[in-house]
Amino acid sequence: MSAGRRLLEPVYIINGTKRLEKLDDIRVTYSGLLGLAVSMGGMIAGLAFTIIVTRQLSPEEFGVWAIIGSMLSYSVISESIISYWTTRQVARGKPVAKTSVISSSFFAGGSIPIYLLSIYLFTTNVQPTFFDSLLLGAILIPITFIQGALGAVNMGHKPHALSVGMAVHQALKIPMGFALVFSLGLGLDGALLTVFVAQIGHLFIQLRYALPLLRVSISISYLRGWIRQSWLPLYNRTPGVLHDLDILLYTMITGSVLGPAYFAAAFVIAKVVGRAGAASQAIYPKLLAKGTQEHITENLALLMYFALPLLALTILFSYHIMFLLNPEYAVAWMVGIILALITFMRTIYGFTRQVLAGLDDVDVEENPSLSALLHSKLFRLATIENIYHMVYLGILALFLYMFLGQPDIQLVWVWSLVSLAVTTPYLLYHVILTRRHTNFRTPYRRIFRYMGGVAGMVVVFLVTNDTIVVFDESIYVYLPRLLLEVAICCTTYLGITYAIDRKTRRLIKLIFSEMASWTR
């Protein structure tokens, strides 16, 4: 987006004084494209790190890696008390940044005992040799809190900062992972230390962008308000915790860490589709700052332009990616396809949730009443998602007990199919809910054109794949040919959509215009 395309600048009241907040700091298309570009680059870097991990760690170690991630998720739940309100208030021009960061530092201390307790409660089925690695995972908690607070600040005024920070995060993981996991052979501990170093780099990037907003005084009144209203962000964060409990639930019921290893490997494929969600990262703060319905339409089109081909690529290359991670995981390639479909649906759901939450103005006034919060979209969205995850976990537990004793790969099949069956009606409900509360125009014609580009990409894949890709356990033989095939498919999609869609041509020209402005 060119610098000349500015939006109206609303006036906010801060401490009784009018202040002009420049909304061109939140540029939806710019932030979305930058976020997506960095996200895709991060995907490549993240995949490189994951390959190092999956090729060096045993399946059991990789399963424990997934379990640690699940335990960290609910151990840091209190971080949302600060970050939830921070983004909304920063986007509306309130000086809360310093209060947010300092408060998060104190909250981190109380979360470490929760993580240590979870090791005792949920890991009785894990081999004792992994306990040291589980304990080492606690070092990620404090930095997660501080990074979360800084990220929430930047999400409210410079959303693209999150993408830059993630780029540094992913870039650091490759050399550190190679040194600690591959060269020194530190295994699971090396992988955890790699993530720790990468998060430090991410934190410093977030600090750089948030620094101008940190030059304010700490306000205890804001902190009191956050604590008083903490039930709402905790309630909103609960779905994420429930979502990550499925890995622990599987281990507790089956006594195996191999299933989580298959599932985590297959989820690497699904995360490729999830990268498209970065294209819509700026719609939430833009709507908080009174964006228009047209912003929603354009952002949805941008999201679908990337989500559709990424879904197709994951389906076409599912077996290829699983083989690349480790030939042992190739048996779970169909699970990867199912998880990719689920992630595609959840990416669309994430967009609708950002739209609905961004349109809610219950907290425009300080200290809204309990009644107002209970009747807000913020509460309703969290309620719907909590119900979804509780239904999912309940059905998953039932089916795991029904099929108990079957091989892990079959249980993971059941796991993924349960998730798909529960997610489908959940997405449909959110689409209907969004249409009821908004009147934005859905860009059907553009979406159909994108689907035409995807169809062309599939044809090219079917014609060229057997000729170009050669399955070889040596990554040095296999990877270059795989990357060539992916590049051919992506080029086909870009070429077709550029030829048949006027707005795609305009989008690509804007991208090159923005890139040219960086060199001036």
Short mmCIF file of C-alpha atoms in Angstrom, two decimals:
data_model
loop_
_atom_site.label_atom_id
_atom_site.label_comp_id
_atom_site.label_asym_id
_atom_site.label_seq_id
_atom_site.Cartn_x
_atom_site.Cartn_y
_atom_site.Cartn_z
CA MET A 1 0.00 0.00 0.00
CA SER A 2 1.41 3.38 -0.99
CA ALA A 3 2.16 6.01 1.58
CA GLY A 4 -0.38 8.33 -0.01
CA ARG A 5 -3.34 6.16 0.87
CA ARG A 6 -4.28 7.52 4.28
CA LEU A 7 -7.35 6.95 6.40
CA LEU A 8 -9.31 9.42 8.50
CA GLU A 9 -7.73 10.23 11.83
CA PRO A 10 -10.13 10.00 14.78
CA VAL A 11 -9.68 11.90 18.01
CA TYR A 12 -9.35 10.11 21.35
CA ILE A 13 -9.62 11.50 24.87
CA ILE A 14 -6.67 10.65 27.10
CA ASN A 15 -6.58 11.93 30.67
CA GLY A 16 -9.00 14.69 29.70
CA THR A 17 -6.89 15.89 26.75
CA LYS A 18 -7.68 15.45 23.08
CA ARG A 19 -5.03 13.60 21.15
CA LEU A 20 -4.80 12.84 17.44
CA GLU A 21 -4.09 9.18 16.79
CA LYS A 22 -2.69 8.50 13.32
CA LEU A 23 -4.33 5.39 12.03
CA ASP A 24 -1.95 5.05 9.11
CA ASP A 25 0.21 3.23 11.68
CA ILE A 26 -2.30 0.40 11.24
CA ARG A 27 -2.31 -0.31 7.51
CA VAL A 28 -4.37 -3.41 6.94
CA THR A 29 -3.04 -4.56 3.56
CA TYR A 30 0.55 -3.56 4.35
CA SER A 31 0.54 -5.31 7.73
CA GLY A 32 -1.22 -8.31 6.23
CA LEU A 33 1.22 -8.70 3.33
CA LEU A 34 4.27 -8.11 5.50
CA GLY A 35 2.89 -10.51 8.06
CA LEU A 36 2.26 -13.11 5.40
CA ALA A 37 5.66 -12.66 3.75
CA VAL A 38 7.42 -13.00 7.07
CA SER A 39 5.14 -15.85 8.04
CA MET A 40 5.99 -17.77 4.87
CA GLY A 41 9.69 -17.10 5.37
CA GLY A 42 9.24 -18.18 8.96
CA MET A 43 7.50 -21.31 7.76
CA ILE A 44 10.56 -22.25 5.71
CA ALA A 45 12.90 -21.49 8.61
CA GLY A 46 10.60 -23.26 11.04
CA LEU A 47 10.43 -26.27 8.76
CA ALA A 48 14.22 -26.37 8.61
CA PHE A 49 14.36 -26.38 12.42
CA THR A 50 11.63 -29.01 12.62
CA ILE A 51 13.55 -31.22 10.19
CA ILE A 52 16.61 -30.93 12.44
CA VAL A 53 14.47 -31.89 15.43
CA THR A 54 12.52 -34.74 13.82
CA ARG A 55 15.63 -36.24 12.23
CA GLN A 56 17.70 -36.07 15.43
CA LEU A 57 15.08 -36.85 18.09
CA SER A 58 13.48 -40.23 18.53
CA PRO A 59 9.68 -40.39 18.06
CA GLU A 60 9.35 -40.67 21.85
CA GLU A 61 11.44 -37.53 22.39
CA PHE A 62 9.41 -35.68 19.77
CA GLY A 63 6.24 -36.76 21.56
CA VAL A 64 7.58 -35.28 24.82
CA TRP A 65 8.41 -32.10 22.88
CA ALA A 66 4.71 -31.86 21.97
CA ILE A 67 3.68 -32.53 25.58
CA ILE A 68 5.91 -29.71 26.86
CA GLY A 69 4.27 -27.31 24.42
CA SER A 70 0.85 -28.37 25.65
CA MET A 71 1.77 -27.87 29.32
CA LEU A 72 3.27 -24.45 28.64
CA SER A 73 0.03 -23.38 26.99
CA TYR A 74 -2.09 -23.56 30.13
CA SER A 75 0.74 -22.62 32.49
CA VAL A 76 0.88 -19.12 30.95
CA ILE A 77 -2.88 -18.58 30.87
CA SER A 78 -2.64 -15.60 33.25
CA GLU A 79 -0.61 -13.74 30.61
CA SER A 80 -3.89 -13.04 28.83
CA ILE A 81 -5.09 -10.91 31.77
CA ILE A 82 -2.64 -8.22 30.68
CA SER A 83 -2.26 -8.72 26.93
CA TYR A 84 -5.99 -8.99 26.19
CA TRP A 85 -6.84 -5.48 27.38
CA THR A 86 -3.49 -4.02 26.32
CA THR A 87 -4.11 -4.43 22.59
CA ARG A 88 -7.61 -3.00 22.78
CA GLN A 89 -6.55 0.00 24.87
CA VAL A 90 -3.39 0.77 22.90
CA ALA A 91 -5.42 0.69 19.67
CA ARG A 92 -7.72 3.27 21.23
CA GLY A 93 -4.85 5.52 22.25
CA LYS A 94 -4.53 4.82 25.98
CA PRO A 95 -1.05 4.96 27.62
CA VAL A 96 -0.95 1.45 29.09
CA ALA A 97 2.22 -0.01 27.54
CA LYS A 98 4.61 0.34 30.48
CA THR A 99 2.00 -0.85 32.96
CA SER A 100 1.42 -3.89 30.77
CA VAL A 101 5.08 -4.94 30.53
CA ILE A 102 5.89 -4.43 34.22
CA SER A 103 2.74 -6.24 35.33
CA SER A 104 3.47 -9.22 33.08
CA SER A 105 6.89 -9.64 34.67
CA PHE A 106 5.26 -10.15 38.07
CA PHE A 107 2.58 -12.48 36.73
CA ALA A 108 5.27 -14.74 35.23
CA GLY A 109 6.59 -15.67 38.67
CA GLY A 110 3.27 -17.18 39.70
CA SER A 111 3.02 -19.36 36.60
CA ILE A 112 6.19 -21.38 37.08
CA PRO A 113 4.74 -23.37 40.04
CA ILE A 114 1.70 -24.19 37.88
CA TYR A 115 3.97 -25.68 35.23
CA LEU A 116 5.96 -27.67 37.80
CA LEU A 117 2.72 -29.00 39.28
CA SER A 118 1.52 -30.05 35.83
CA ILE A 119 4.67 -32.14 35.40
CA TYR A 120 3.69 -34.10 38.49
CA LEU A 121 0.00 -34.42 37.59
CA PHE A 122 0.04 -35.15 33.87
CA THR A 123 3.30 -36.92 33.04
CA THR A 124 3.15 -40.14 35.04
CA ASN A 125 3.28 -42.03 31.73
CA VAL A 126 6.47 -40.30 30.58
CA GLN A 127 9.77 -42.11 31.02
CA PRO A 128 11.83 -40.77 33.98
CA THR A 129 14.70 -39.98 31.58
CA PHE A 130 12.64 -37.09 30.20
CA PHE A 131 11.94 -35.35 33.53
CA ASP A 132 15.01 -33.11 33.30
CA SER A 133 13.84 -31.90 29.91
CA LEU A 134 10.37 -31.26 31.29
CA LEU A 135 11.87 -29.15 34.06
CA LEU A 136 14.04 -27.25 31.59
CA GLY A 137 10.88 -26.19 29.75
CA ALA A 138 10.12 -23.83 32.66
CA ILE A 139 12.73 -21.34 31.39
CA LEU A 140 10.35 -20.43 28.57
CA ILE A 141 7.65 -19.11 30.91
CA PRO A 142 9.06 -15.69 32.01
CA ILE A 143 10.14 -14.70 28.52
CA THR A 144 6.75 -15.75 27.15
CA PHE A 145 5.01 -13.32 29.50
CA ILE A 146 7.20 -10.33 28.67
CA GLN A 147 7.17 -11.09 24.96
CA GLY A 148 3.38 -11.45 25.11
CA ALA A 149 2.96 -8.04 26.73
CA LEU A 150 5.23 -6.32 24.20
CA GLY A 151 3.49 -8.12 21.36
CA ALA A 152 0.10 -6.96 22.65
CA VAL A 153 1.36 -3.37 22.72
CA ASN A 154 2.61 -3.62 19.14
CA MET A 155 -0.55 -5.36 17.97
CA GLY A 156 -2.44 -2.24 18.97
CA HIS A 157 -0.33 0.27 17.03
CA LYS A 158 2.16 -1.50 14.70
CA PRO A 159 0.88 -5.03 13.98
CA HIS A 160 3.65 -5.71 11.47
CA ALA A 161 6.13 -5.65 14.38
CA LEU A 162 4.89 -9.10 15.33
CA SER A 163 5.86 -10.38 11.90
CA VAL A 164 9.34 -8.86 12.08
CA GLY A 165 9.85 -10.37 15.52
CA MET A 166 8.70 -13.76 14.31
CA ALA A 167 11.13 -13.54 11.38
CA VAL A 168 14.02 -13.04 13.80
CA HIS A 169 12.65 -15.82 15.99
CA GLN A 170 12.57 -18.31 13.12
CA ALA A 171 15.91 -17.17 11.67
CA LEU A 172 17.69 -17.75 14.99
CA LYS A 173 16.27 -21.24 15.34
CA ILE A 174 18.19 -22.60 12.36
CA PRO A 175 21.81 -21.89 13.44
CA MET A 176 21.04 -22.52 17.11
CA GLY A 177 19.22 -25.76 16.31
CA PHE A 178 22.05 -26.91 14.08
CA ALA A 179 24.61 -26.13 16.78
CA LEU A 180 22.78 -27.46 19.83
CA VAL A 181 20.69 -30.32 18.44
CA PHE A 182 22.68 -31.53 15.43
CA SER A 183 26.33 -30.70 16.18
CA LEU A 184 26.42 -31.02 19.99
CA GLY A 185 23.77 -33.74 20.08
CA LEU A 186 21.88 -32.23 23.02
CA GLY A 187 18.62 -33.71 21.77
CA LEU A 188 15.43 -32.48 23.42
CA ASP A 189 17.31 -30.16 25.78
CA GLY A 190 19.06 -28.57 22.82
CA ALA A 191 15.72 -27.98 21.10
CA LEU A 192 14.35 -26.23 24.20
CA LEU A 193 17.46 -24.04 24.53
CA THR A 194 17.15 -23.16 20.85
CA VAL A 195 13.60 -21.92 21.35
CA PHE A 196 14.72 -19.94 24.41
CA VAL A 197 17.43 -18.10 22.46
CA ALA A 198 15.04 -17.47 19.57
CA GLN A 199 12.46 -15.99 21.94
CA ILE A 200 15.05 -13.62 23.37
CA GLY A 201 15.72 -12.33 19.86
CA HIS A 202 11.98 -11.98 19.29
CA LEU A 203 11.62 -10.08 22.55
CA PHE A 204 14.25 -7.49 21.62
CA ILE A 205 12.52 -6.80 18.29
CA GLN A 206 9.19 -6.30 20.05
CA LEU A 207 10.89 -4.00 22.55
CA ARG A 208 12.33 -1.87 19.76
CA TYR A 209 8.90 -1.22 18.22
CA ALA A 210 7.13 -0.76 21.55
CA LEU A 211 9.76 1.57 23.04
CA PRO A 212 8.06 4.88 22.05
CA LEU A 213 4.93 3.83 23.94
CA LEU A 214 6.89 2.74 27.01
CA ARG A 215 7.94 6.30 27.84
CA VAL A 216 4.93 6.83 30.08
CA SER A 217 4.23 6.38 33.77
CA ILE A 218 2.92 3.20 35.33
CA SER A 219 -0.77 3.47 36.10
CA ILE A 220 -2.05 1.34 38.97
CA SER A 221 -5.62 2.24 37.99
CA TYR A 222 -5.24 0.41 34.68
CA LEU A 223 -3.81 -2.63 36.46
CA ARG A 224 -6.70 -2.62 38.94
CA GLY A 225 -9.13 -2.50 36.05
CA TRP A 226 -7.42 -5.44 34.32
CA ILE A 227 -7.48 -7.52 37.49
CA ARG A 228 -11.09 -6.61 38.20
CA GLN A 229 -12.06 -7.64 34.68
CA SER A 230 -9.59 -10.55 34.49
CA TRP A 231 -12.37 -13.10 34.31
CA LEU A 232 -13.13 -12.11 30.70
CA PRO A 233 -9.61 -12.57 29.21
CA LEU A 234 -9.17 -15.76 31.24
CA TYR A 235 -12.51 -16.95 29.91
CA ASN A 236 -11.40 -16.05 26.38
CA ARG A 237 -8.05 -17.79 26.88
CA THR A 238 -9.62 -20.99 28.19
CA PRO A 239 -10.41 -22.32 24.68
CA GLY A 240 -6.73 -22.22 23.78
CA VAL A 241 -5.90 -24.17 26.91
CA LEU A 242 -8.62 -26.72 26.20
CA HIS A 243 -7.39 -27.01 22.61
CA ASP A 244 -3.91 -27.99 23.79
CA LEU A 245 -5.19 -30.50 26.34
CA ASP A 246 -5.87 -33.10 23.66
CA ILE A 247 -2.21 -34.11 23.59
CA LEU A 248 -2.14 -34.63 27.36
CA LEU A 249 -5.51 -36.40 27.21
CA TYR A 250 -4.16 -38.86 24.65
CA THR A 251 -1.09 -39.60 26.76
CA MET A 252 -3.11 -40.02 29.95
CA ILE A 253 -5.59 -42.44 28.33
CA THR A 254 -3.23 -44.49 26.15
CA GLY A 255 0.00 -44.23 28.15
CA SER A 256 1.89 -43.53 24.92
CA VAL A 257 3.95 -40.58 23.70
CA LEU A 258 4.21 -42.00 20.17
CA GLY A 259 0.73 -40.80 19.21
CA PRO A 260 1.55 -37.16 20.06
CA ALA A 261 4.71 -37.55 17.95
CA TYR A 262 2.68 -38.61 14.89
CA PHE A 263 0.13 -35.88 15.57
CA ALA A 264 2.77 -33.18 16.03
CA ALA A 265 4.55 -34.23 12.84
CA ALA A 266 1.28 -34.16 10.89
CA PHE A 267 0.46 -30.78 12.38
CA VAL A 268 3.60 -29.38 10.74
CA ILE A 269 1.67 -29.75 7.48
CA ALA A 270 -1.42 -28.09 8.93
CA LYS A 271 0.59 -25.11 10.13
CA VAL A 272 1.44 -24.31 6.51
CA VAL A 273 -2.24 -23.46 5.94
CA GLY A 274 -2.40 -21.54 9.20
CA ARG A 275 0.28 -19.17 7.90
CA ALA A 276 -2.37 -17.56 5.71
CA GLY A 277 -3.95 -16.18 8.87
CA ALA A 278 -1.13 -13.64 9.04
CA ALA A 279 -2.78 -11.86 6.10
CA SER A 280 -5.64 -10.83 8.40
CA GLN A 281 -3.58 -9.93 11.47
CA ALA A 282 -4.31 -6.19 11.19
CA ILE A 283 -8.09 -6.33 10.76
CA TYR A 284 -8.68 -6.60 14.52
CA PRO A 285 -6.84 -3.41 15.59
CA LYS A 286 -8.17 -1.62 12.49
CA LEU A 287 -11.77 -2.36 13.45
CA LEU A 288 -11.05 -1.35 17.04
CA ALA A 289 -9.90 1.96 15.58
CA LYS A 290 -13.15 2.25 13.59
CA GLY A 291 -12.25 0.61 10.31
CA THR A 292 -14.90 0.16 7.61
CA GLN A 293 -16.83 -2.77 6.15
CA GLU A 294 -14.72 -2.44 3.00
CA HIS A 295 -11.65 -3.25 5.09
CA ILE A 296 -13.31 -6.55 6.02
CA THR A 297 -14.09 -7.41 2.38
CA GLU A 298 -10.59 -6.64 1.15
CA ASN A 299 -8.95 -8.48 4.03
CA LEU A 300 -11.10 -11.56 3.46
CA ALA A 301 -10.10 -11.57 -0.22
CA LEU A 302 -6.43 -11.27 0.76
CA LEU A 303 -6.81 -14.11 3.25
CA MET A 304 -8.46 -16.42 0.71
CA TYR A 305 -5.91 -15.55 -1.98
CA PHE A 306 -3.25 -17.25 0.13
CA ALA A 307 -5.27 -19.77 2.16
CA LEU A 308 -6.70 -21.63 -0.85
CA PRO A 309 -3.37 -22.40 -2.57
CA LEU A 310 -1.71 -23.23 0.74
CA LEU A 311 -4.47 -25.75 1.46
CA ALA A 312 -3.99 -27.26 -1.99
CA LEU A 313 -0.22 -27.42 -1.54
CA THR A 314 -0.51 -29.21 1.80
CA ILE A 315 -2.88 -31.77 0.30
CA LEU A 316 -0.66 -32.35 -2.73
CA PHE A 317 2.60 -32.47 -0.78
CA SER A 318 1.42 -34.10 2.46
CA TYR A 319 3.32 -37.34 1.93
CA HIS A 320 6.34 -35.45 0.64
CA ILE A 321 6.55 -33.26 3.76
CA MET A 322 6.07 -36.17 6.17
CA PHE A 323 8.82 -38.10 4.37
CA LEU A 324 11.02 -35.01 4.56
CA LEU A 325 10.54 -34.69 8.33
CA ASN A 326 11.41 -38.32 8.89
CA PRO A 327 10.50 -41.41 6.83
CA GLU A 328 9.15 -42.94 10.06
CA TYR A 329 6.35 -40.36 10.10
CA ALA A 330 5.29 -40.86 6.46
CA VAL A 331 2.58 -43.32 7.55
CA ALA A 332 0.67 -40.36 9.04
CA TRP A 333 0.45 -38.37 5.79
CA MET A 334 -3.35 -38.70 5.54
CA VAL A 335 -3.63 -37.36 9.08
CA GLY A 336 -1.71 -34.33 7.84
CA ILE A 337 -4.34 -33.75 5.14
CA ILE A 338 -7.18 -33.94 7.67
CA LEU A 339 -5.41 -31.52 10.00
CA ALA A 340 -4.78 -29.18 7.06
CA LEU A 341 -8.54 -29.09 6.33
CA ILE A 342 -9.22 -28.39 10.00
CA THR A 343 -6.65 -25.61 10.08
CA PHE A 344 -8.15 -24.06 6.93
CA MET A 345 -11.53 -23.96 8.64
CA ARG A 346 -10.03 -22.57 11.82
CA THR A 347 -8.22 -19.89 9.81
CA ILE A 348 -11.56 -18.71 8.43
CA TYR A 349 -13.04 -18.94 11.90
CA GLY A 350 -10.14 -16.86 13.25
CA PHE A 351 -10.96 -14.18 10.70
CA THR A 352 -14.63 -14.09 11.70
CA ARG A 353 -13.68 -13.96 15.37
CA GLN A 354 -11.35 -11.01 14.82
CA VAL A 355 -14.11 -9.20 12.94
CA LEU A 356 -16.72 -9.76 15.64
CA ALA A 357 -14.33 -8.91 18.48
CA GLY A 358 -13.06 -5.83 16.64
CA LEU A 359 -16.59 -4.50 16.16
CA ASP A 360 -17.43 -4.83 19.85
CA ASP A 361 -17.17 -1.52 21.71
CA VAL A 362 -18.07 -2.63 25.23
CA ASP A 363 -14.74 -1.39 26.61
CA VAL A 364 -14.65 2.01 24.91
CA GLU A 365 -15.55 3.46 28.29
CA GLU A 366 -13.24 2.59 31.18
CA ASN A 367 -14.42 -0.06 33.66
CA PRO A 368 -17.52 -1.38 31.84
CA SER A 369 -20.12 -3.03 34.05
CA LEU A 370 -20.32 -6.79 34.54
CA SER A 371 -23.71 -6.83 32.85
CA ALA A 372 -22.32 -5.05 29.78
CA LEU A 373 -19.43 -7.51 29.52
CA LEU A 374 -21.72 -10.52 29.86
CA HIS A 375 -23.85 -9.24 26.98
CA SER A 376 -20.86 -8.39 24.77
CA LYS A 377 -19.63 -10.29 21.74
CA LEU A 378 -16.35 -10.83 23.61
CA PHE A 379 -18.09 -13.03 26.17
CA ARG A 380 -20.34 -14.75 23.66
CA LEU A 381 -17.44 -15.69 21.38
CA ALA A 382 -15.50 -17.19 24.26
CA THR A 383 -18.56 -19.13 25.43
CA ILE A 384 -19.10 -20.65 22.01
CA GLU A 385 -15.45 -21.64 21.74
CA ASN A 386 -15.36 -23.13 25.23
CA ILE A 387 -18.39 -25.28 24.39
CA TYR A 388 -16.72 -26.38 21.15
CA HIS A 389 -13.52 -27.49 22.88
CA MET A 390 -15.32 -29.24 25.74
CA VAL A 391 -17.44 -31.17 23.25
CA TYR A 392 -14.30 -32.01 21.28
CA LEU A 393 -12.39 -33.28 24.33
CA GLY A 394 -15.40 -35.26 25.56
CA ILE A 395 -15.93 -37.01 22.22
CA LEU A 396 -12.18 -37.57 21.82
CA ALA A 397 -11.92 -39.23 25.24
CA LEU A 398 -14.91 -41.46 24.43
CA PHE A 399 -13.46 -42.62 21.11
CA LEU A 400 -9.98 -43.15 22.54
CA TYR A 401 -11.44 -45.45 25.19
CA MET A 402 -13.48 -47.24 22.50
CA PHE A 403 -10.40 -47.91 20.37
CA LEU A 404 -7.95 -48.40 23.25
CA GLY A 405 -5.38 -51.07 22.43
CA GLN A 406 -5.20 -50.24 18.73
CA PRO A 407 -1.87 -49.14 17.19
CA ASP A 408 -0.94 -45.51 17.73
CA ILE A 409 -1.32 -44.58 14.07
CA GLN A 410 -4.94 -45.80 14.07
CA LEU A 411 -5.67 -43.88 17.26
CA VAL A 412 -4.22 -40.73 15.68
CA TRP A 413 -6.54 -41.31 12.72
CA VAL A 414 -9.48 -41.40 15.13
CA TRP A 415 -8.14 -38.30 16.87
CA SER A 416 -7.99 -36.27 13.66
CA LEU A 417 -11.41 -37.42 12.40
CA VAL A 418 -13.06 -36.45 15.69
CA SER A 419 -11.52 -33.00 15.40
CA LEU A 420 -12.78 -32.63 11.81
CA ALA A 421 -16.31 -33.74 12.72
CA VAL A 422 -16.56 -31.24 15.58
CA THR A 423 -14.90 -28.32 13.76
CA THR A 424 -17.15 -28.34 10.66
CA PRO A 425 -20.45 -27.28 12.32
CA TYR A 426 -18.51 -24.90 14.56
CA LEU A 427 -17.18 -23.01 11.54
CA LEU A 428 -20.60 -22.87 9.87
CA TYR A 429 -22.11 -21.35 13.00
CA HIS A 430 -19.44 -18.63 13.10
CA VAL A 431 -19.98 -17.77 9.46
CA ILE A 432 -23.71 -17.38 10.10
CA LEU A 433 -23.04 -15.33 13.24
CA THR A 434 -20.70 -12.99 11.36
CA ARG A 435 -23.24 -12.42 8.59
CA ARG A 436 -25.86 -11.51 11.19
CA HIS A 437 -23.70 -8.82 12.79
CA THR A 438 -22.01 -7.35 9.70
CA ASN A 439 -23.03 -6.35 6.20
CA PHE A 440 -19.68 -6.56 4.42
CA ARG A 441 -19.64 -7.85 0.86
CA THR A 442 -18.18 -11.33 0.35
CA PRO A 443 -15.86 -11.28 -2.71
CA TYR A 444 -17.23 -14.46 -4.31
CA ARG A 445 -16.01 -13.70 -7.83
CA ARG A 446 -12.46 -13.17 -6.69
CA ILE A 447 -12.55 -16.35 -4.62
CA PHE A 448 -13.76 -18.36 -7.63
CA ARG A 449 -10.90 -16.92 -9.68
CA TYR A 450 -8.46 -18.00 -6.99
CA MET A 451 -9.98 -21.48 -7.11
CA GLY A 452 -9.32 -21.48 -10.85
CA GLY A 453 -5.67 -20.74 -10.13
CA VAL A 454 -5.62 -23.62 -7.65
CA ALA A 455 -7.11 -25.97 -10.26
CA GLY A 456 -4.35 -25.03 -12.69
CA MET A 457 -1.74 -25.65 -10.00
CA VAL A 458 -3.16 -29.13 -9.33
CA VAL A 459 -2.99 -30.02 -13.03
CA VAL A 460 0.65 -28.92 -13.24
CA PHE A 461 1.47 -30.98 -10.13
CA LEU A 462 -0.10 -34.13 -11.59
CA VAL A 463 1.86 -33.69 -14.81
CA THR A 464 5.29 -32.87 -13.32
CA ASN A 465 5.49 -34.51 -9.89
CA ASP A 466 6.57 -38.02 -10.89
CA THR A 467 9.23 -36.60 -13.19
CA ILE A 468 10.79 -34.09 -10.79
CA VAL A 469 10.45 -35.51 -7.26
CA VAL A 470 12.58 -38.52 -6.33
CA PHE A 471 11.98 -40.07 -2.91
CA ASP A 472 15.35 -40.60 -1.27
CA GLU A 473 16.14 -40.82 2.44
CA SER A 474 19.08 -38.49 1.84
CA ILE A 475 17.76 -34.99 2.41
CA TYR A 476 20.42 -33.58 0.10
CA VAL A 477 18.98 -35.54 -2.83
CA TYR A 478 15.30 -35.23 -1.93
CA LEU A 479 14.92 -31.62 -0.76
CA PRO A 480 16.19 -29.68 -3.83
CA ARG A 481 13.84 -31.54 -6.17
CA LEU A 482 10.93 -31.09 -3.76
CA LEU A 483 11.56 -27.34 -3.54
CA LEU A 484 11.68 -27.13 -7.34
CA GLU A 485 8.28 -28.81 -7.63
CA VAL A 486 6.79 -26.50 -4.99
CA ALA A 487 8.21 -23.48 -6.82
CA ILE A 488 6.66 -24.64 -10.11
CA CYS A 489 3.24 -25.06 -8.48
CA CYS A 490 3.39 -21.66 -6.75
CA THR A 491 4.51 -19.93 -9.94
CA THR A 492 1.61 -21.52 -11.81
CA TYR A 493 -0.91 -20.19 -9.28
CA LEU A 494 0.57 -16.69 -9.29
CA GLY A 495 0.67 -16.63 -13.08
CA ILE A 496 -2.93 -17.74 -13.53
CA THR A 497 -4.37 -15.37 -10.92
CA TYR A 498 -2.30 -12.50 -12.28
CA ALA A 499 -3.72 -13.15 -15.74
CA ILE A 500 -7.40 -13.50 -14.78
CA ASP A 501 -7.85 -11.18 -11.78
CA ARG A 502 -7.47 -7.40 -12.02
CA LYS A 503 -7.15 -6.88 -8.27
CA THR A 504 -4.39 -9.49 -8.09
CA ARG A 505 -2.44 -7.49 -10.65
CA ARG A 506 -3.02 -4.38 -8.58
CA LEU A 507 -1.97 -6.20 -5.41
CA ILE A 508 1.29 -7.40 -6.95
CA LYS A 509 2.03 -3.90 -8.23
CA LEU A 510 1.43 -2.54 -4.72
CA ILE A 511 3.85 -5.11 -3.33
CA PHE A 512 6.59 -4.07 -5.75
CA SER A 513 5.81 -0.40 -5.08
CA GLU A 514 6.18 -0.95 -1.34
CA MET A 515 9.43 -2.86 -1.85
CA ALA A 516 10.77 -0.06 -4.04
CA SER A 517 9.95 2.49 -1.34
CA TRP A 518 12.19 0.60 1.11
CA THR A 519 15.20 1.25 -1.12
CA ARG A 520 14.61 4.99 -1.31
#
